[in-house]
């Protein structure tokens, strides 16, 4: 897998081939060549290159480049990973500018708001994040381990008890 969770055993990841695991907030990239191949495939599929017919100084495994500034969601808690991602965008993809934005900030902006409380519920838990004037207030972020998987268990228990 390209993205792995540190607590997930490698045997369970190997049991399902070609599976991408995304877990928040401790997601980290375990294979940068695979990560790079995803971006290369994406740029080729979207025809995002400076000039598709020109000969590139990049090797065939690094054949995509991005002539546009990149805006990417930063869901990483690891500063070293952020640094590696930005370095990858600049050096490998030749992006002229890169901005890693926190997901709650982009979610607030998508609703036309610079200030708000963003509640994000996933399979593994919930997160409430205050956004004030376009900035995430990190000290006030609250996380809870009760998410979609927990709700499924509660519903299953209610169905079993009720019928």
PDB file of C-alpha atoms in Angstrom:
ATOM      1  CA  UNK A   1       0.000   0.000   0.000  1.00  0.00           C
ATOM      2  CA  UNK A   2       1.055   3.544  -0.663  1.00  0.00           C
ATOM      3  CA  UNK A   3      -0.547   5.039   2.416  1.00  0.00           C
ATOM      4  CA  UNK A   4      -0.358   3.070   5.622  1.00  0.00           C
ATOM      5  CA  UNK A   5      -1.343   3.415   9.224  1.00  0.00           C
ATOM      6  CA  UNK A   6       1.515   2.796  11.661  1.00  0.00           C
ATOM      7  CA  UNK A   7      -0.661   0.569  13.867  1.00  0.00           C
ATOM      8  CA  UNK A   8      -1.898  -1.594  10.960  1.00  0.00           C
ATOM      9  CA  UNK A   9       0.090  -4.782  10.542  1.00  0.00           C
ATOM     10  CA  UNK A  10       1.761  -5.358   7.200  1.00  0.00           C
ATOM     11  CA  UNK A  11       0.180  -8.835   6.962  1.00  0.00           C
ATOM     12  CA  UNK A  12      -3.345  -7.385   6.928  1.00  0.00           C
ATOM     13  CA  UNK A  13      -2.322  -4.871   4.268  1.00  0.00           C
ATOM     14  CA  UNK A  14      -0.827  -7.644   2.151  1.00  0.00           C
ATOM     15  CA  UNK A  15      -4.031  -9.693   2.432  1.00  0.00           C
ATOM     16  CA  UNK A  16      -5.839  -7.255   0.128  1.00  0.00           C
ATOM     17  CA  UNK A  17      -3.692  -6.513  -2.949  1.00  0.00           C
ATOM     18  CA  UNK A  18      -3.689  -3.038  -4.532  1.00  0.00           C
ATOM     19  CA  UNK A  19      -5.487  -1.526  -1.566  1.00  0.00           C
ATOM     20  CA  UNK A  20      -4.883   2.020  -0.445  1.00  0.00           C
ATOM     21  CA  UNK A  21      -5.402   2.634   3.248  1.00  0.00           C
ATOM     22  CA  UNK A  22      -6.095   6.188   4.341  1.00  0.00           C
ATOM     23  CA  UNK A  23      -6.311   6.774   8.053  1.00  0.00           C
ATOM     24  CA  UNK A  24      -6.489  10.125   9.791  1.00  0.00           C
ATOM     25  CA  UNK A  25      -4.706  11.779  11.552  1.00  0.00           C
ATOM     26  CA  UNK A  26      -1.596   9.552  11.491  1.00  0.00           C
ATOM     27  CA  UNK A  27      -1.502   8.776   7.779  1.00  0.00           C
ATOM     28  CA  UNK A  28       1.958   8.725   6.295  1.00  0.00           C
ATOM     29  CA  UNK A  29       3.358   7.875   2.897  1.00  0.00           C
ATOM     30  CA  UNK A  30       5.325   4.634   2.985  1.00  0.00           C
ATOM     31  CA  UNK A  31       6.314   4.441  -0.695  1.00  0.00           C
ATOM     32  CA  UNK A  32       7.349   7.626  -2.449  1.00  0.00           C
ATOM     33  CA  UNK A  33       7.930   5.892  -5.828  1.00  0.00           C
ATOM     34  CA  UNK A  34       4.314   4.674  -5.738  1.00  0.00           C
ATOM     35  CA  UNK A  35       3.130   8.124  -4.603  1.00  0.00           C
ATOM     36  CA  UNK A  36       5.027   9.647  -7.503  1.00  0.00           C
ATOM     37  CA  UNK A  37       3.516   7.182  -9.978  1.00  0.00           C
ATOM     38  CA  UNK A  38       0.012   8.189  -8.847  1.00  0.00           C
ATOM     39  CA  UNK A  39       0.765  11.874  -9.542  1.00  0.00           C
ATOM     40  CA  UNK A  40       2.379  11.025 -12.894  1.00  0.00           C
ATOM     41  CA  UNK A  41      -0.654   8.972 -13.901  1.00  0.00           C
ATOM     42  CA  UNK A  42      -3.008  11.744 -12.753  1.00  0.00           C
ATOM     43  CA  UNK A  43      -1.194  14.427 -14.737  1.00  0.00           C
ATOM     44  CA  UNK A  44      -1.010  12.229 -17.853  1.00  0.00           C
ATOM     45  CA  UNK A  45      -4.730  11.369 -17.555  1.00  0.00           C
ATOM     46  CA  UNK A  46      -5.665  15.031 -17.193  1.00  0.00           C
ATOM     47  CA  UNK A  47      -3.161  16.090 -19.889  1.00  0.00           C
ATOM     48  CA  UNK A  48      -1.463  18.450 -17.429  1.00  0.00           C
ATOM     49  CA  UNK A  49       2.002  18.928 -18.881  1.00  0.00           C
ATOM     50  CA  UNK A  50       3.994  21.881 -20.098  1.00  0.00           C
ATOM     51  CA  UNK A  51       4.257  20.484 -23.593  1.00  0.00           C
ATOM     52  CA  UNK A  52       3.269  16.917 -24.345  1.00  0.00           C
ATOM     53  CA  UNK A  53       5.318  16.739 -27.541  1.00  0.00           C
ATOM     54  CA  UNK A  54       8.545  18.271 -26.260  1.00  0.00           C
ATOM     55  CA  UNK A  55      11.384  16.074 -25.112  1.00  0.00           C
ATOM     56  CA  UNK A  56      11.714  16.223 -21.376  1.00  0.00           C
ATOM     57  CA  UNK A  57      14.890  16.008 -19.356  1.00  0.00           C
ATOM     58  CA  UNK A  58      12.972  13.886 -16.865  1.00  0.00           C
ATOM     59  CA  UNK A  59      13.240  10.113 -17.035  1.00  0.00           C
ATOM     60  CA  UNK A  60      10.270   7.980 -18.061  1.00  0.00           C
ATOM     61  CA  UNK A  61       9.307   7.370 -14.433  1.00  0.00           C
ATOM     62  CA  UNK A  62       9.298  11.149 -13.877  1.00  0.00           C
ATOM     63  CA  UNK A  63       7.526  12.132 -17.068  1.00  0.00           C
ATOM     64  CA  UNK A  64       4.887  14.448 -15.644  1.00  0.00           C
ATOM     65  CA  UNK A  65       5.424  18.060 -14.806  1.00  0.00           C
ATOM     66  CA  UNK A  66       2.979  20.669 -13.661  1.00  0.00           C
ATOM     67  CA  UNK A  67       2.981  24.158 -15.159  1.00  0.00           C
ATOM     68  CA  UNK A  68       0.350  25.338 -12.668  1.00  0.00           C
ATOM     69  CA  UNK A  69       0.526  26.200  -8.964  1.00  0.00           C
ATOM     70  CA  UNK A  70      -0.643  23.285  -6.824  1.00  0.00           C
ATOM     71  CA  UNK A  71      -3.108  23.405  -3.954  1.00  0.00           C
ATOM     72  CA  UNK A  72      -3.043  20.177  -1.950  1.00  0.00           C
ATOM     73  CA  UNK A  73      -4.846  19.132   1.207  1.00  0.00           C
ATOM     74  CA  UNK A  74      -2.491  18.808   4.160  1.00  0.00           C
ATOM     75  CA  UNK A  75      -3.902  16.178   6.479  1.00  0.00           C
ATOM     76  CA  UNK A  76      -0.530  15.213   7.888  1.00  0.00           C
ATOM     77  CA  UNK A  77       0.514  15.638  11.486  1.00  0.00           C
ATOM     78  CA  UNK A  78       4.126  14.973  10.526  1.00  0.00           C
ATOM     79  CA  UNK A  79       6.248  18.060   9.644  1.00  0.00           C
ATOM     80  CA  UNK A  80       8.912  15.876   7.969  1.00  0.00           C
ATOM     81  CA  UNK A  81       6.295  14.408   5.625  1.00  0.00           C
ATOM     82  CA  UNK A  82       5.046  17.885   4.684  1.00  0.00           C
ATOM     83  CA  UNK A  83       8.596  18.838   3.804  1.00  0.00           C
ATOM     84  CA  UNK A  84       9.023  15.733   1.625  1.00  0.00           C
ATOM     85  CA  UNK A  85       5.713  16.338  -0.160  1.00  0.00           C
ATOM     86  CA  UNK A  86       6.570  19.969  -0.936  1.00  0.00           C
ATOM     87  CA  UNK A  87      10.037  18.929  -2.096  1.00  0.00           C
ATOM     88  CA  UNK A  88       8.440  16.290  -4.350  1.00  0.00           C
ATOM     89  CA  UNK A  89       6.067  18.848  -5.896  1.00  0.00           C
ATOM     90  CA  UNK A  90       8.832  21.367  -6.582  1.00  0.00           C
ATOM     91  CA  UNK A  91      11.670  19.065  -7.654  1.00  0.00           C
ATOM     92  CA  UNK A  92       9.922  16.158  -9.342  1.00  0.00           C
ATOM     93  CA  UNK A  93       6.747  17.716 -10.723  1.00  0.00           C
ATOM     94  CA  UNK A  94       8.386  21.126 -11.344  1.00  0.00           C
ATOM     95  CA  UNK A  95       5.425  22.989  -9.841  1.00  0.00           C
ATOM     96  CA  UNK A  96       5.968  26.777  -9.846  1.00  0.00           C
ATOM     97  CA  UNK A  97       4.154  27.157  -6.484  1.00  0.00           C
ATOM     98  CA  UNK A  98       2.759  24.825  -3.830  1.00  0.00           C
ATOM     99  CA  UNK A  99       0.310  25.467  -1.008  1.00  0.00           C
ATOM    100  CA  UNK A 100      -0.576  22.741   1.486  1.00  0.00           C
ATOM    101  CA  UNK A 101      -3.867  23.762   3.055  1.00  0.00           C
ATOM    102  CA  UNK A 102      -5.585  22.114   6.004  1.00  0.00           C
ATOM    103  CA  UNK A 103      -8.765  20.306   5.034  1.00  0.00           C
ATOM    104  CA  UNK A 104     -11.027  22.160   7.533  1.00  0.00           C
ATOM    105  CA  UNK A 105      -9.902  25.511   6.124  1.00  0.00           C
ATOM    106  CA  UNK A 106     -10.769  24.419   2.576  1.00  0.00           C
ATOM    107  CA  UNK A 107     -14.101  23.022   3.756  1.00  0.00           C
ATOM    108  CA  UNK A 108     -15.014  26.365   5.335  1.00  0.00           C
ATOM    109  CA  UNK A 109     -13.930  28.223   2.185  1.00  0.00           C
ATOM    110  CA  UNK A 110     -16.023  25.873   0.036  1.00  0.00           C
ATOM    111  CA  UNK A 111     -19.077  27.125   1.909  1.00  0.00           C
ATOM    112  CA  UNK A 112     -18.077  30.740   1.377  1.00  0.00           C
ATOM    113  CA  UNK A 113     -17.047  31.221   4.998  1.00  0.00           C
ATOM    114  CA  UNK A 114     -13.755  32.335   6.516  1.00  0.00           C
ATOM    115  CA  UNK A 115     -14.942  31.626  10.052  1.00  0.00           C
ATOM    116  CA  UNK A 116     -16.842  28.571  11.185  1.00  0.00           C
ATOM    117  CA  UNK A 117     -16.818  25.263  12.994  1.00  0.00           C
ATOM    118  CA  UNK A 118     -16.045  22.354  10.670  1.00  0.00           C
ATOM    119  CA  UNK A 119     -17.269  18.964  11.877  1.00  0.00           C
ATOM    120  CA  UNK A 120     -15.745  16.068   9.969  1.00  0.00           C
ATOM    121  CA  UNK A 121     -17.024  12.557  10.565  1.00  0.00           C
ATOM    122  CA  UNK A 122     -15.250   9.578   9.100  1.00  0.00           C
ATOM    123  CA  UNK A 123     -15.198   5.854   9.639  1.00  0.00           C
ATOM    124  CA  UNK A 124     -12.717   5.998  12.486  1.00  0.00           C
ATOM    125  CA  UNK A 125     -13.803   9.107  14.334  1.00  0.00           C
ATOM    126  CA  UNK A 126     -15.023  12.694  14.410  1.00  0.00           C
ATOM    127  CA  UNK A 127     -13.129  15.951  14.436  1.00  0.00           C
ATOM    128  CA  UNK A 128     -14.452  19.416  15.247  1.00  0.00           C
ATOM    129  CA  UNK A 129     -12.162  22.176  13.997  1.00  0.00           C
ATOM    130  CA  UNK A 130     -12.694  25.898  14.485  1.00  0.00           C
ATOM    131  CA  UNK A 131     -11.623  28.097  11.583  1.00  0.00           C
ATOM    132  CA  UNK A 132     -11.229  31.799  12.370  1.00  0.00           C
ATOM    133  CA  UNK A 133     -10.471  34.308   9.609  1.00  0.00           C
ATOM    134  CA  UNK A 134      -9.301  31.503   7.337  1.00  0.00           C
ATOM    135  CA  UNK A 135      -6.916  29.937   9.864  1.00  0.00           C
ATOM    136  CA  UNK A 136      -7.333  26.689  11.775  1.00  0.00           C
ATOM    137  CA  UNK A 137      -7.165  27.154  15.547  1.00  0.00           C
ATOM    138  CA  UNK A 138      -5.086  24.031  16.316  1.00  0.00           C
ATOM    139  CA  UNK A 139      -5.338  24.352  20.106  1.00  0.00           C
ATOM    140  CA  UNK A 140      -9.112  24.075  19.923  1.00  0.00           C
ATOM    141  CA  UNK A 141      -9.387  21.034  17.626  1.00  0.00           C
ATOM    142  CA  UNK A 142     -11.278  18.182  19.272  1.00  0.00           C
ATOM    143  CA  UNK A 143     -11.124  14.571  18.134  1.00  0.00           C
ATOM    144  CA  UNK A 144     -13.350  11.667  19.119  1.00  0.00           C
ATOM    145  CA  UNK A 145     -12.886   7.994  18.294  1.00  0.00           C
ATOM    146  CA  UNK A 146     -16.589   7.473  17.635  1.00  0.00           C
ATOM    147  CA  UNK A 147     -17.195   7.594  13.898  1.00  0.00           C
ATOM    148  CA  UNK A 148     -19.004   5.660  11.217  1.00  0.00           C
ATOM    149  CA  UNK A 149     -17.742   2.271  12.393  1.00  0.00           C
ATOM    150  CA  UNK A 150     -19.005   2.997  15.914  1.00  0.00           C
ATOM    151  CA  UNK A 151     -22.394   4.127  14.557  1.00  0.00           C
ATOM    152  CA  UNK A 152     -22.672   0.902  12.547  1.00  0.00           C
ATOM    153  CA  UNK A 153     -22.105  -1.079  15.760  1.00  0.00           C
ATOM    154  CA  UNK A 154     -24.760   0.926  17.610  1.00  0.00           C
ATOM    155  CA  UNK A 155     -27.271   0.408  14.799  1.00  0.00           C
ATOM    156  CA  UNK A 156     -26.510  -3.304  14.649  1.00  0.00           C
ATOM    157  CA  UNK A 157     -27.014  -3.588  18.407  1.00  0.00           C
ATOM    158  CA  UNK A 158     -30.368  -1.752  18.198  1.00  0.00           C
ATOM    159  CA  UNK A 159     -31.564  -4.014  15.373  1.00  0.00           C
ATOM    160  CA  UNK A 160     -30.590  -7.154  17.280  1.00  0.00           C
ATOM    161  CA  UNK A 161     -32.319  -5.939  20.457  1.00  0.00           C
ATOM    162  CA  UNK A 162     -35.407  -4.708  18.630  1.00  0.00           C
ATOM    163  CA  UNK A 163     -36.182  -7.707  16.538  1.00  0.00           C
TER     164      UNK A 163
END
